[in-house]
Amino acid sequence: MKVLGLCCGRKNGNTELMMTEVMKGVRSVDPAAEVGFVNLQDTHIQACVGCETCMKKKLQQDFEFRCVHGVDKDHFHFIEMQMRAADAIVVSAPAYNLLPPGIMIKFLNKMHASGDYRKITQGVDICKVGACFSIGGTDWTDYIPNVMRMITMELVGVYDGVVDSVHFDFLPSFQAVMLEPEIMDRMFRMGVNVANAVNYKKKTGKNAEYQGMEGICAYCHSNLLKVDSEGYVYCPQCNVKADVEVENGKLKVRFTAQELEKSRWAPYGQKLHMENIGKGHAKAAAGAEKIRENFSTNYKDLVKELRLQVPALEK
Ligand SMILES: Cc1cc2nc3c(=O)[nH]c(=O)nc-3n(C[C@H](O)[C@H](O)[C@H](O)COP(=O)(O)O)c2cc1C
């Protein structure tokens, strides 16, 4: 089996050491496993500029297209090829401002430019196995475990493919995780869980059971809730409605199976999303003349005047 890790913390830092334990766990199940990780801090990823070319190509079923930046201008394509070859992907991140570091998001933003990558990863029988972990220097980390599971799901295709996820707080110093044998044991176990899930999928064609941190939402395991303007409560990651009651001052949250099926990440939500993108582009195409006229009459000069010129940098 082939297991690929993605890191984005310090070189030889906590998350790289934890990832090493994960890979040791994989090898304990399959000594012949091909394992390795890419630290995004070693890479150059050009930021997505939002041109939407890759999305439009996808809507036209053109899966050969790659980012307008070119496949040899940054390391995105290299990582995409590593991911395509992998049976499992383990994603890790330290918290930076309660979130994964920008380089991880920059990488994620390029995923639309990966041709048919999503097409091959989506689907229970062909999706990859995923796992993720994150850490914080303190406990200012409320969003990151949820975002990490979402990133991992994006890379493996479906939430059902994410077999493990864990988060640890209060690890601010370089390599301090080596003082925490319980954390390192848990990381080793993540590797075992990942390798077992790959073997299980190869044998049965099914996704292994989720072994990670439990949250509130039964679909994405998030522990976040949003309240809309009418007072209804939702999982903000899946956009599914919850039934809530307060018992002894504690909130009880329940999601019905019907609601969970409407998760934005389930086939229902994915189809709706693609239709909405298609509708949006079709509306803009139909009104192209109006947009052009309005822009040149009311905005072109003013936008140019308002946009601050940034100084040129020395090469
Ligand atoms: C720019 C930056 C922002 C950070 N923001 C947070 C934060 O919001 N919450 C937190 O708990 N730790 C935060 N940290 C601390 C890191 O998560 C912590 O140092 C971690 O051990 C780094 O992992 P590494 O050794 O794998 O690089 C931040 C660190 C940096 C460099």
Short mmCIF file of C-alpha atoms and ligand atoms in Angstrom, two decimals:
data_model
loop_
_atom_site.label_atom_id
_atom_site.label_comp_id
_atom_site.label_asym_id
_atom_site.label_seq_id
_atom_site.Cartn_x
_atom_site.Cartn_y
_atom_site.Cartn_z
CA MET A 1 0.00 0.00 0.00
CA LYS A 2 1.03 3.60 -0.48
CA VAL A 3 0.38 6.19 2.23
CA LEU A 4 1.07 9.86 1.63
CA GLY A 5 1.34 12.44 4.41
CA LEU A 6 0.94 16.19 4.06
CA CYS A 7 2.58 18.45 6.64
CA CYS A 8 2.77 22.21 6.88
CA GLY A 9 4.50 22.90 10.20
CA ARG A 10 8.15 23.46 11.07
CA LYS A 11 10.83 21.22 9.57
CA ASN A 12 11.54 18.53 12.22
CA GLY A 13 8.79 20.18 14.28
CA ASN A 14 5.93 18.63 16.26
CA THR A 15 3.69 17.74 13.33
CA GLU A 16 6.53 16.22 11.28
CA LEU A 17 7.49 14.04 14.29
CA MET A 18 3.85 13.03 14.82
CA MET A 19 3.53 12.19 11.12
CA THR A 20 6.63 10.01 11.45
CA GLU A 21 4.86 8.03 14.20
CA VAL A 22 1.82 7.65 11.92
CA MET A 23 4.05 6.18 9.20
CA LYS A 24 5.67 3.84 11.75
CA GLY A 25 2.16 2.64 12.61
CA VAL A 26 1.42 2.00 8.92
CA ARG A 27 4.65 0.01 8.58
CA SER A 28 3.79 -2.07 11.67
CA VAL A 29 0.79 -3.41 9.71
CA ASP A 30 2.44 -3.55 6.30
CA PRO A 31 6.27 -3.54 6.44
CA ALA A 32 6.37 -3.20 2.64
CA ALA A 33 4.16 -0.08 2.65
CA GLU A 34 5.47 2.85 0.62
CA VAL A 35 5.25 5.76 3.03
CA GLY A 36 6.38 9.38 2.96
CA PHE A 37 5.22 12.93 3.46
CA VAL A 38 5.47 16.26 1.69
CA ASN A 39 5.96 19.33 3.86
CA LEU A 40 4.15 22.14 2.05
CA GLN A 41 6.65 24.56 3.58
CA ASP A 42 9.22 23.00 1.21
CA THR A 43 7.01 23.66 -1.80
CA HIS A 44 6.06 26.59 -3.94
CA ILE A 45 2.31 26.76 -4.59
CA GLN A 46 1.04 29.65 -6.69
CA ALA A 47 -2.11 31.10 -5.13
CA CYS A 48 -5.35 30.47 -7.03
CA VAL A 49 -6.35 33.78 -8.64
CA GLY A 50 -10.01 32.78 -8.96
CA CYS A 51 -10.11 32.87 -12.76
CA GLU A 52 -12.64 29.96 -12.72
CA THR A 53 -11.12 28.54 -15.92
CA CYS A 54 -10.68 25.08 -14.36
CA MET A 55 -14.26 25.08 -13.08
CA LYS A 56 -15.67 26.09 -16.47
CA LYS A 57 -13.58 23.38 -18.15
CA LYS A 58 -14.90 20.85 -15.67
CA LEU A 59 -18.49 21.88 -16.41
CA GLN A 60 -17.67 21.17 -20.07
CA GLN A 61 -16.38 17.70 -19.03
CA ASP A 62 -12.82 18.69 -19.97
CA PHE A 63 -10.76 16.81 -17.38
CA GLU A 64 -7.44 17.16 -19.20
CA PHE A 65 -7.22 20.84 -18.34
CA ARG A 66 -4.80 21.91 -15.62
CA CYS A 67 -4.32 25.26 -13.85
CA VAL A 68 -3.58 28.30 -16.03
CA HIS A 69 -0.37 28.68 -14.00
CA GLY A 70 1.04 25.59 -15.77
CA VAL A 71 1.95 22.23 -14.28
CA ASP A 72 5.67 22.98 -14.06
CA LYS A 73 5.35 26.45 -12.50
CA ASP A 74 4.62 25.24 -8.98
CA HIS A 75 4.49 22.00 -6.99
CA PHE A 76 0.72 21.46 -7.08
CA HIS A 77 0.86 18.96 -9.95
CA PHE A 78 3.68 17.03 -8.24
CA ILE A 79 1.53 16.61 -5.10
CA GLU A 80 -1.56 15.80 -7.18
CA MET A 81 0.36 12.91 -8.79
CA GLN A 82 1.49 11.67 -5.36
CA MET A 83 -2.11 11.79 -4.15
CA ARG A 84 -3.41 9.95 -7.20
CA ALA A 85 -0.95 7.12 -6.53
CA ALA A 86 -1.76 6.90 -2.80
CA ASP A 87 -4.20 4.47 -1.15
CA ALA A 88 -4.39 6.75 1.88
CA ILE A 89 -3.67 10.40 2.64
CA VAL A 90 -2.87 11.69 6.13
CA VAL A 91 -3.17 15.46 6.54
CA SER A 92 -1.59 17.36 9.44
CA ALA A 93 -1.35 20.96 10.56
CA PRO A 94 -0.43 23.15 13.50
CA ALA A 95 -2.98 25.84 14.35
CA TYR A 96 -2.11 29.24 12.93
CA ASN A 97 -4.68 31.81 14.05
CA LEU A 98 -7.15 29.05 15.01
CA LEU A 99 -6.95 27.63 11.47
CA PRO A 100 -4.59 25.50 9.38
CA PRO A 101 -1.67 27.55 7.98
CA GLY A 102 -2.25 29.55 4.81
CA ILE A 103 -0.02 27.26 2.75
CA MET A 104 -2.45 24.38 3.40
CA ILE A 105 -5.42 26.47 2.30
CA LYS A 106 -3.44 27.71 -0.72
CA PHE A 107 -2.87 24.08 -1.68
CA LEU A 108 -6.55 23.20 -1.13
CA ASN A 109 -7.68 26.13 -3.29
CA LYS A 110 -5.87 24.54 -6.27
CA MET A 111 -7.80 21.26 -6.08
CA HIS A 112 -10.30 22.30 -8.78
CA ALA A 113 -7.36 22.39 -11.18
CA SER A 114 -6.68 18.67 -10.71
CA GLY A 115 -8.67 17.43 -13.71
CA ASP A 116 -10.72 14.35 -12.90
CA TYR A 117 -9.07 13.87 -9.48
CA ARG A 118 -12.35 14.42 -7.63
CA LYS A 119 -14.23 12.21 -10.08
CA ILE A 120 -11.91 9.31 -9.32
CA THR A 121 -11.91 9.86 -5.57
CA GLN A 122 -15.67 10.25 -5.12
CA GLY A 123 -17.61 7.04 -4.60
CA VAL A 124 -17.46 4.52 -1.77
CA ASP A 125 -15.61 1.87 -3.74
CA ILE A 126 -12.91 4.08 -5.17
CA CYS A 127 -12.40 6.85 -2.63
CA LYS A 128 -9.14 6.87 -0.73
CA VAL A 129 -8.64 6.36 2.98
CA GLY A 130 -8.00 9.57 4.90
CA ALA A 131 -6.94 10.64 8.37
CA CYS A 132 -5.90 13.93 9.92
CA PHE A 133 -4.43 15.46 13.00
CA SER A 134 -3.76 18.95 14.28
CA ILE A 135 -2.15 20.63 17.27
CA GLY A 136 -2.15 24.01 18.94
CA GLY A 137 0.34 25.88 21.05
CA THR A 138 -2.53 26.63 23.45
CA ASP A 139 -6.25 25.85 23.29
CA TRP A 140 -6.97 28.58 20.76
CA THR A 141 -7.91 25.89 18.31
CA ASP A 142 -11.71 25.72 18.05
CA TYR A 143 -12.00 25.64 14.26
CA ILE A 144 -8.97 23.64 13.20
CA PRO A 145 -10.07 20.02 13.86
CA ASN A 146 -13.27 20.65 11.88
CA VAL A 147 -11.44 22.31 9.03
CA MET A 148 -8.84 19.52 8.97
CA ARG A 149 -11.52 16.85 8.51
CA MET A 150 -13.04 18.91 5.72
CA ILE A 151 -9.67 19.30 3.95
CA THR A 152 -9.02 15.56 4.29
CA MET A 153 -12.47 14.74 2.91
CA GLU A 154 -11.74 17.03 -0.07
CA LEU A 155 -8.54 15.08 -0.76
CA VAL A 156 -9.97 11.58 -0.35
CA GLY A 157 -13.40 12.18 -1.88
CA VAL A 158 -16.01 11.55 0.83
CA TYR A 159 -16.35 11.93 4.62
CA ASP A 160 -16.89 8.17 4.87
CA GLY A 161 -13.31 7.69 3.69
CA VAL A 162 -11.95 9.65 6.68
CA VAL A 163 -11.17 6.90 9.15
CA ASP A 164 -9.42 8.82 11.92
CA SER A 165 -8.98 12.35 13.22
CA VAL A 166 -7.44 13.73 16.36
CA HIS A 167 -6.32 17.03 17.87
CA PHE A 168 -3.98 18.00 20.75
CA ASP A 169 -3.58 21.34 22.53
CA PHE A 170 -0.76 23.00 24.53
CA LEU A 171 2.24 22.09 22.38
CA PRO A 172 3.85 25.47 21.60
CA SER A 173 7.55 24.61 21.61
CA PHE A 174 9.73 23.08 18.94
CA GLN A 175 9.75 19.24 19.23
CA ALA A 176 7.97 19.39 22.64
CA VAL A 177 5.65 16.58 21.54
CA MET A 178 8.51 14.17 22.30
CA LEU A 179 7.73 14.75 26.00
CA GLU A 180 4.23 13.31 25.42
CA PRO A 181 4.41 9.52 24.91
CA GLU A 182 0.61 9.19 24.98
CA ILE A 183 0.30 11.53 22.02
CA MET A 184 2.98 9.63 20.11
CA ASP A 185 1.22 6.32 20.88
CA ARG A 186 -2.02 7.78 19.54
CA MET A 187 -0.26 8.84 16.36
CA PHE A 188 1.18 5.35 15.91
CA ARG A 189 -2.38 4.02 16.36
CA MET A 190 -3.60 6.41 13.66
CA GLY A 191 -1.11 4.74 11.30
CA VAL A 192 -2.42 1.31 12.29
CA ASN A 193 -6.01 2.50 11.75
CA VAL A 194 -5.12 3.88 8.32
CA ALA A 195 -3.31 0.71 7.19
CA ASN A 196 -6.12 -1.52 8.50
CA ALA A 197 -8.67 0.66 6.67
CA VAL A 198 -6.72 0.34 3.39
CA ASN A 199 -6.59 -3.46 3.78
CA TYR A 200 -10.28 -3.59 4.72
CA LYS A 201 -11.23 -1.52 1.68
CA LYS A 202 -9.12 -3.70 -0.62
CA LYS A 203 -10.75 -6.83 0.77
CA THR A 204 -14.39 -5.72 1.04
CA GLY A 205 -14.68 -2.61 -1.16
CA LYS A 206 -16.12 -0.81 1.86
CA ASN A 207 -15.00 2.09 4.02
CA ALA A 208 -13.77 1.17 7.49
CA GLU A 209 -15.55 2.53 10.54
CA TYR A 210 -14.54 6.00 11.78
CA GLN A 211 -12.20 5.80 14.79
CA GLY A 212 -11.52 9.48 15.45
CA MET A 213 -12.72 12.27 17.75
CA GLU A 214 -16.48 12.41 17.97
CA GLY A 215 -18.26 15.69 17.37
CA ILE A 216 -21.89 16.73 17.19
CA CYS A 217 -22.65 16.12 13.53
CA ALA A 218 -22.96 12.44 12.62
CA TYR A 219 -21.90 13.19 9.03
CA CYS A 220 -18.71 15.29 9.39
CA HIS A 221 -18.07 14.90 13.16
CA SER A 222 -17.85 18.68 13.50
CA ASN A 223 -18.46 20.21 16.92
CA LEU A 224 -19.68 23.53 15.50
CA LEU A 225 -23.27 24.79 15.19
CA LYS A 226 -24.77 27.80 13.45
CA VAL A 227 -28.05 29.54 14.22
CA ASP A 228 -29.81 31.12 11.24
CA SER A 229 -31.78 34.38 11.32
CA GLU A 230 -35.02 32.49 12.10
CA GLY A 231 -33.45 30.65 15.03
CA TYR A 232 -32.99 27.24 13.35
CA VAL A 233 -29.80 25.36 14.17
CA TYR A 234 -27.50 23.78 11.56
CA CYS A 235 -24.19 21.98 11.22
CA PRO A 236 -22.32 24.78 9.42
CA GLN A 237 -19.97 22.35 7.71
CA CYS A 238 -22.71 20.17 6.18
CA ASN A 239 -25.51 22.77 6.15
CA VAL A 240 -27.94 20.23 7.62
CA LYS A 241 -30.66 21.19 10.08
CA ALA A 242 -30.55 19.89 13.66
CA ASP A 243 -33.31 19.10 16.16
CA VAL A 244 -32.30 20.69 19.45
CA GLU A 245 -33.57 20.65 23.04
CA VAL A 246 -32.14 21.85 26.30
CA GLU A 247 -32.02 19.29 29.12
CA ASN A 248 -30.63 20.28 32.53
CA GLY A 249 -28.99 23.30 30.95
CA LYS A 250 -27.28 21.14 28.30
CA LEU A 251 -27.97 21.31 24.59
CA LYS A 252 -29.09 18.02 23.01
CA VAL A 253 -28.53 17.98 19.26
CA ARG A 254 -29.90 15.36 16.86
CA PHE A 255 -29.75 15.10 13.10
CA THR A 256 -32.30 12.93 11.29
CA ALA A 257 -31.10 10.49 8.62
CA GLN A 258 -33.15 12.45 6.05
CA GLU A 259 -31.35 15.69 6.95
CA LEU A 260 -27.92 14.02 6.91
CA GLU A 261 -28.59 12.80 3.38
CA LYS A 262 -28.86 16.47 2.39
CA SER A 263 -25.32 17.26 3.55
CA ARG A 264 -23.58 19.55 1.10
CA TRP A 265 -20.87 16.86 0.84
CA ALA A 266 -23.29 14.01 0.08
CA PRO A 267 -24.22 13.23 -3.57
CA TYR A 268 -27.39 15.38 -3.13
CA GLY A 269 -25.38 18.43 -2.02
CA GLN A 270 -22.57 17.93 -4.55
CA LYS A 271 -25.07 17.77 -7.43
CA LEU A 272 -26.90 20.87 -6.19
CA HIS A 273 -23.58 22.72 -5.84
CA MET A 274 -22.47 21.92 -9.39
CA GLU A 275 -25.92 22.90 -10.71
CA ASN A 276 -25.76 26.21 -8.84
CA ILE A 277 -22.27 26.96 -10.20
CA GLY A 278 -23.52 26.11 -13.70
CA LYS A 279 -26.61 28.33 -13.24
CA GLY A 280 -24.44 31.20 -11.98
CA HIS A 281 -22.13 31.04 -14.98
CA ALA A 282 -25.08 30.68 -17.39
CA LYS A 283 -26.77 33.80 -15.90
CA ALA A 284 -23.54 35.79 -16.25
CA ALA A 285 -23.06 34.57 -19.84
CA ALA A 286 -26.64 35.64 -20.73
CA GLY A 287 -26.07 39.07 -19.18
CA ALA A 288 -22.52 39.53 -20.51
CA GLU A 289 -23.37 42.64 -22.56
CA LYS A 290 -25.10 44.30 -19.57
CA ILE A 291 -22.13 43.50 -17.30
CA ARG A 292 -19.67 44.97 -19.85
CA GLU A 293 -21.68 48.20 -20.24
CA ASN A 294 -22.33 48.69 -16.53
CA PHE A 295 -18.66 48.06 -15.72
CA SER A 296 -17.28 50.53 -18.23
CA THR A 297 -19.85 53.24 -17.36
CA ASN A 298 -19.92 52.97 -13.56
CA TYR A 299 -16.95 51.04 -12.23
CA LYS A 300 -13.90 50.72 -14.49
CA ASP A 301 -12.27 54.08 -13.73
CA LEU A 302 -13.38 54.23 -10.10
CA VAL A 303 -12.09 50.73 -9.29
CA LYS A 304 -8.77 51.65 -10.92
CA GLU A 305 -8.59 54.84 -8.86
CA LEU A 306 -9.42 53.05 -5.59
CA ARG A 307 -7.11 50.01 -5.98
CA LEU A 308 -3.88 50.94 -4.19
CA GLN A 309 -0.73 50.35 -6.19
CA VAL A 310 1.60 47.99 -4.34
CA PRO A 311 5.32 48.74 -4.65
CA ALA A 312 7.46 46.58 -6.93
CA LEU A 313 9.77 44.26 -4.99
CA GLU A 314 13.41 43.60 -5.73
CA LYS A 315 13.87 40.17 -7.35
C1 LIG B 1 1.73 32.24 12.84
C2 LIG B 1 1.39 31.32 13.98
C3 LIG B 1 0.11 31.35 14.49
C4 LIG B 1 -0.24 30.48 15.54
N1 LIG B 1 -1.53 30.50 15.99
C5 LIG B 1 -1.91 29.62 16.94
C6 LIG B 1 -3.28 29.57 17.35
O1 LIG B 1 -4.15 30.29 16.86
N2 LIG B 1 -3.63 28.70 18.32
C7 LIG B 1 -2.71 27.86 18.90
O2 LIG B 1 -3.09 27.08 19.78
N3 LIG B 1 -1.41 27.86 18.51
C8 LIG B 1 -0.99 28.71 17.54
N4 LIG B 1 0.33 28.71 17.10
C9 LIG B 1 1.30 27.76 17.71
C10 LIG B 1 1.56 26.50 16.87
O3 LIG B 1 0.38 25.81 16.58
C11 LIG B 1 2.54 25.59 17.66
O4 LIG B 1 3.75 26.28 17.85
C12 LIG B 1 2.84 24.25 17.04
O5 LIG B 1 3.62 23.48 17.95
C13 LIG B 1 3.64 24.32 15.74
O6 LIG B 1 3.78 23.02 15.22
P1 LIG B 1 5.09 22.54 14.43
O7 LIG B 1 6.19 22.32 15.47
O8 LIG B 1 4.71 21.28 13.73
O9 LIG B 1 5.47 23.63 13.47
C14 LIG B 1 0.72 29.58 16.08
C15 LIG B 1 2.02 29.58 15.55
C16 LIG B 1 2.35 30.43 14.52
C17 LIG B 1 3.74 30.36 13.94
#
